[in-house]
GROMACS .gro file of C-alpha atoms in nm:
model
  247
    1MET     CA    1  14.483   7.623  11.784
    2PRO     CA    2  14.140   7.569  11.621
    3ARG     CA    3  13.962   7.847  11.440
    4ARG     CA    4  13.647   7.954  11.545
    5PRO     CA    5  13.503   8.186  11.290
    6PRO     CA    6  13.149   8.053  11.266
    7ARG     CA    7  13.088   8.145  11.674
    8VAL     CA    8  13.279   8.492  11.631
    9TYR     CA    9  13.036   8.590  11.336
   10SER     CA   10  12.741   8.474  11.518
   11GLU     CA   11  12.808   8.658  11.843
   12ARG     CA   12  12.884   8.956  11.643
   13MET     CA   13  12.552   8.907  11.443
   14ALA     CA   14  12.367   8.874  11.775
   15GLY     CA   15  12.446   9.218  11.881
   16HIS     CA   16  12.237   9.327  11.560
   17ALA     CA   17  11.932   9.122  11.602
   18ASP     CA   18  11.725   9.412  11.606
   19GLU     CA   19  11.842   9.587  11.313
   20PRO     CA   20  11.685   9.558  10.974
   21HIS     CA   21  11.944   9.398  10.743
   22GLY     CA   22  11.713   9.152  10.563
   23ALA     CA   23  11.593   9.325  10.237
   24GLY     CA   24  11.249   9.502  10.268
   25ILE     CA   25  11.274   9.511  10.636
   26ALA     CA   26  11.307   9.878  10.658
   27GLY     CA   27  11.019   9.930  10.419
   28ARG     CA   28  10.795   9.708  10.602
   29LEU     CA   29  10.868   9.858  10.921
   30ASN     CA   30  10.769  10.198  10.770
   31TRP     CA   31  10.436  10.031  10.644
   32LEU     CA   32  10.381   9.885  11.006
   33ARG     CA   33  10.444  10.264  11.153
   34ALA     CA   34  10.197  10.403  10.905
   35ALA     CA   35   9.953  10.173  11.001
   36VAL     CA   36  10.001  10.222  11.391
   37LEU     CA   37   9.960  10.595  11.297
   38GLY     CA   38   9.645  10.522  11.081
   39ALA     CA   39   9.514  10.340  11.381
   40ASN     CA   40   9.565  10.617  11.608
   41ASP     CA   41   9.401  10.849  11.407
   42GLY     CA   42   9.102  10.657  11.376
   43ILE     CA   43   9.085  10.597  11.729
   44VAL     CA   44   9.121  10.997  11.817
   45SER     CA   45   8.906  11.131  11.519
   46VAL     CA   46   8.603  10.900  11.611
   47ALA     CA   47   8.639  10.919  11.970
   48ALA     CA   48   8.650  11.304  11.957
   49ILE     CA   49   8.335  11.315  11.729
   50ALA     CA   50   8.143  11.048  11.920
   51VAL     CA   51   8.221  11.202  12.278
   52GLY     CA   52   8.117  11.555  12.168
   53VAL     CA   53   7.798  11.435  12.028
   54ALA     CA   54   7.725  11.200  12.331
   55ALA     CA   55   7.781  11.510  12.529
   56ALA     CA   56   7.540  11.734  12.360
   57THR     CA   57   7.280  11.451  12.363
   58PRO     CA   58   7.192  11.105  12.479
   59ASP     CA   59   6.989  11.046  12.163
   60LEU     CA   60   7.146  10.739  11.975
   61ALA     CA   61   6.974  10.854  11.676
   62ALA     CA   62   7.202  11.162  11.652
   63ILE     CA   63   7.541  10.967  11.815
   64VAL     CA   64   7.528  10.651  11.576
   65PRO     CA   65   7.525  10.899  11.238
   66ALA     CA   66   7.768  11.106  11.336
   67SER     CA   67   7.973  10.834  11.466
   68SER     CA   68   7.943  10.637  11.127
   69ALA     CA   69   8.017  10.956  10.953
   70ALA     CA   70   8.349  10.981  11.115
   71LEU     CA   71   8.435  10.638  11.073
   72VAL     CA   72   8.363  10.597  10.701
   73GLY     CA   73   8.454  10.959  10.616
   74GLY     CA   74   8.760  10.958  10.778
   75ALA     CA   75   8.874  10.615  10.621
   76ILE     CA   76   8.776  10.741  10.271
   77SER     CA   77   8.996  11.060  10.351
   78MET     CA   78   9.271  10.862  10.475
   79ALA     CA   79   9.290  10.651  10.187
   80LEU     CA   80   9.237  10.938   9.944
   81GLY     CA   81   9.520  11.103  10.108
   82GLU     CA   82   9.772  10.826  10.101
   83TYR     CA   83   9.651  10.717   9.732
   84VAL     CA   84   9.758  11.105   9.625
   85SER     CA   85  10.084  11.107   9.826
   86VAL     CA   86  10.208  10.735   9.738
   87SER     CA   87  10.086  10.812   9.351
   88SER     CA   88  10.324  11.104   9.328
   89GLN     CA   89  10.604  10.915   9.485
   90SER     CA   90  10.557  10.618   9.243
   91ASP     CA   91  10.526  10.850   8.943
   92SER     CA   92  10.893  10.997   9.052
   93GLU     CA   93  11.033  10.691   9.091
   94LYS     CA   94  10.911  10.528   8.759
   95ALA     CA   95  11.037  10.847   8.599
   96LEU     CA   96  11.354  10.813   8.773
   97ILE     CA   97  11.405  10.454   8.672
   98ALA     CA   98  11.301  10.520   8.284
   99LYS     CA   99  11.590  10.812   8.300
  100GLU     CA  100  11.846  10.576   8.428
  101ARG     CA  101  11.772  10.301   8.172
  102GLU     CA  102  11.809  10.548   7.900
  103GLU     CA  103  12.123  10.686   8.012
  104LEU     CA  104  12.268  10.326   8.036
  105ARG     CA  105  12.148  10.285   7.687
  106THR     CA  106  12.319  10.584   7.536
  107MET     CA  107  12.609  10.657   7.742
  108PRO     CA  108  12.722  10.322   7.897
  109ALA     CA  109  13.075  10.459   7.968
  110GLN     CA  110  13.011  10.742   8.149
  111GLU     CA  111  12.756  10.561   8.360
  112LEU     CA  112  13.022  10.340   8.449
  113GLU     CA  113  13.266  10.612   8.548
  114GLU     CA  114  12.956  10.747   8.757
  115LEU     CA  115  12.934  10.406   8.960
  116THR     CA  116  13.281  10.391   9.012
  117GLU     CA  117  13.297  10.737   9.172
  118LEU     CA  118  13.011  10.642   9.378
  119TYR     CA  119  13.177  10.355   9.530
  120ARG     CA  120  13.501  10.556   9.556
  121ALA     CA  121  13.346  10.830   9.752
  122GLN     CA  122  13.230  10.549  10.015
  123GLY     CA  123  13.588  10.487  10.096
  124LEU     CA  124  13.681  10.212   9.836
  125THR     CA  125  14.002  10.233   9.656
  126ASP     CA  126  14.054  10.312   9.321
  127ALA     CA  127  14.090   9.971   9.185
  128THR     CA  128  13.823   9.790   9.408
  129ALA     CA  129  13.542  10.083   9.315
  130ARG     CA  130  13.607  10.017   8.951
  131GLN     CA  131  13.580   9.604   8.995
  132VAL     CA  132  13.282   9.645   9.204
  133ALA     CA  133  13.150   9.883   8.926
  134VAL     CA  134  13.222   9.666   8.655
  135GLU     CA  135  13.108   9.351   8.817
  136LEU     CA  136  12.775   9.479   8.933
  137THR     CA  137  12.729   9.658   8.569
  138GLU     CA  138  12.774   9.308   8.410
  139ARG     CA  139  12.534   9.152   8.646
  140ASP     CA  140  12.246   9.391   8.639
  141ALA     CA  141  12.383   9.753   8.516
  142LEU     CA  142  12.019   9.895   8.589
  143ARG     CA  143  11.967   9.776   8.925
  144ALA     CA  144  12.328   9.867   9.043
  145HIS     CA  145  12.297  10.239   8.944
  146LEU     CA  146  11.907  10.263   9.107
  147ALA     CA  147  12.063  10.090   9.443
  148ALA     CA  148  12.389  10.329   9.443
  149GLU     CA  149  12.243  10.656   9.303
  150LEU     CA  150  11.877  10.682   9.377
  151HIS     CA  151  11.810  10.396   9.651
  152ILE     CA  152  11.561  10.250   9.465
  153ASP     CA  153  11.459   9.858   9.455
  154PRO     CA  154  11.269   9.788   9.117
  155ASP     CA  155  11.102   9.506   9.275
  156ASP     CA  156  10.989   9.698   9.587
  157LEU     CA  157  10.811  10.009   9.438
  158VAL     CA  158  10.516  10.142   9.646
  159SER     CA  159  10.153  10.079   9.515
  160PRO     CA  160   9.933  10.361   9.551
  161TRP     CA  161   9.621  10.128   9.585
  162ARG     CA  162   9.773   9.934   9.825
  163ALA     CA  163   9.868  10.217  10.039
  164ALA     CA  164   9.517  10.344  10.019
  165MET     CA  165   9.369  10.034  10.122
  166ALA     CA  166   9.617   9.968  10.415
  167SER     CA  167   9.546  10.326  10.547
  168ALA     CA  168   9.160  10.303  10.549
  169LEU     CA  169   9.202   9.951  10.716
  170ALA     CA  170   9.420  10.089  10.961
  171PHE     CA  171   9.190  10.389  11.049
  172VAL     CA  172   8.893  10.168  11.072
  173SER     CA  173   9.051   9.927  11.295
  174GLY     CA  174   9.134  10.228  11.536
  175GLY     CA  175   8.796  10.413  11.500
  176ILE     CA  176   8.592  10.066  11.557
  177LEU     CA  177   8.680  10.089  11.930
  178PRO     CA  178   8.501  10.428  12.027
  179PHE     CA  179   8.249  10.370  11.766
  180LEU     CA  180   8.133  10.052  11.994
  181THR     CA  181   8.176  10.183  12.335
  182ILE     CA  182   7.967  10.497  12.240
  183LEU     CA  183   7.679  10.243  12.196
  184LEU     CA  184   7.656  10.171  12.566
  185PRO     CA  185   7.375  10.279  12.776
  186GLU     CA  186   7.384  10.602  12.982
  187PRO     CA  187   7.596  10.680  13.193
  188TYR     CA  188   7.836  10.456  13.095
  189ARG     CA  189   7.924  10.527  12.734
  190ILE     CA  190   8.158  10.853  12.782
  191PRO     CA  191   8.351  10.716  13.082
  192VAL     CA  192   8.395  10.394  12.932
  193THR     CA  193   8.497  10.534  12.573
  194PHE     CA  194   8.718  10.759  12.746
  195ILE     CA  195   8.925  10.499  12.934
  196LEU     CA  196   8.947  10.240  12.667
  197VAL     CA  197   9.060  10.519  12.412
  198MET     CA  198   9.314  10.624  12.657
  199LEU     CA  199   9.454  10.262  12.689
  200ALA     CA  200   9.424  10.200  12.331
  201LEU     CA  201   9.634  10.518  12.266
  202ALA     CA  202   9.878  10.395  12.509
  203ALA     CA  203   9.920  10.090  12.312
  204THR     CA  204   9.922  10.227  11.979
  205GLY     CA  205  10.189  10.541  12.127
  206ALA     CA  206  10.398  10.276  12.270
  207LEU     CA  207  10.424  10.053  11.964
  208GLY     CA  208  10.479  10.366  11.741
  209ALA     CA  209  10.751  10.482  11.962
  210LYS     CA  210  10.907  10.104  11.966
  211LEU     CA  211  10.883  10.077  11.591
  212GLY     CA  212  11.056  10.422  11.538
  213GLY     CA  213  11.322  10.361  11.791
  214ALA     CA  214  11.230  10.605  12.062
  215ARG     CA  215  11.152  10.592  12.406
  216PRO     CA  216  10.836  10.423  12.471
  217LEU     CA  217  10.711  10.630  12.759
  218ARG     CA  218  10.775  10.966  12.587
  219GLY     CA  219  10.605  10.847  12.269
  220THR     CA  220  10.301  10.715  12.495
  221LEU     CA  221  10.263  11.023  12.676
  222ARG     CA  222  10.280  11.236  12.374
  223VAL     CA  223   9.980  11.024  12.215
  224VAL     CA  224   9.790  10.982  12.525
  225ILE     CA  225   9.775  11.333  12.601
  226GLY     CA  226   9.702  11.476  12.265
  227GLY     CA  227   9.403  11.231  12.254
  228ALA     CA  228   9.291  11.334  12.597
  229ILE     CA  229   9.291  11.682  12.496
  230ALA     CA  230   9.100  11.613  12.210
  231LEU     CA  231   8.828  11.421  12.360
  232ALA     CA  232   8.806  11.702  12.658
  233ALA     CA  233   8.778  11.955  12.397
  234THR     CA  234   8.473  11.794  12.214
  235PHE     CA  235   8.313  11.714  12.518
  236ALA     CA  236   8.351  12.049  12.657
  237ILE     CA  237   8.185  12.169  12.329
  238GLY     CA  238   7.892  11.940  12.331
  239ALA     CA  239   7.825  11.981  12.699
  240LEU     CA  240   7.814  12.361  12.622
  241LEU     CA  241   7.564  12.326  12.335
  242ASN     CA  242   7.342  12.118  12.556
  243THR     CA  243   7.387  12.342  12.836
  244ALA     CA  244   7.275  12.629  12.600
  245GLY     CA  245   6.972  12.437  12.464
  246ILE     CA  246   7.141  12.445  12.106
  247VAL     CA  247   7.092  12.060  12.084
   0.00000   0.00000   0.00000
């Protein structure tokens, strides 16, 4: 009977088509999820301020500066926060790599034993664990230890500047929608902004849930309800200020 390993292999792999087997795919999915969250923040932040000011006064001379400040200030704030966070992660990764490189230089035998033990702990036999450790050490000792011990890919270290720019761009891409719709003439600006913002939040919520492997309906409802509460709260505050004659 002829052997059919290729078909068996492809059938097995077909059941895992949605799993991130490729190098760097998991990292790219994390970046994509972060971009979706950044866009969601932009939508809610700018829309809440724009709707709140529009409820207080129909004057575009007040709405446009406030919405512009929310868009620009929010993007800068997101970028700075991401830069500081990723810089800390990057510094930590570089320090760990330097430490591992020094340990390999000063105590190679102990490091080989440590790598062997790591593979033995994963279920390999003593002989197999030793063989794997030796072969990987001969090929690239630093890379082998970074992968097994620290789960770090030296070719895929995080970039603070890239993270900051991506975060700012994501925020602006989300915030530009309410910024534009709030410029519509009365009486359309607030209801149209509210409707389109809810639709945009539903889209980002569903996408974020899908990327995170969660149920789309739950993720969508969570984001939409949260955004609706934010818009309702700022609208109520703006309307109250208008009614009280403060604005």
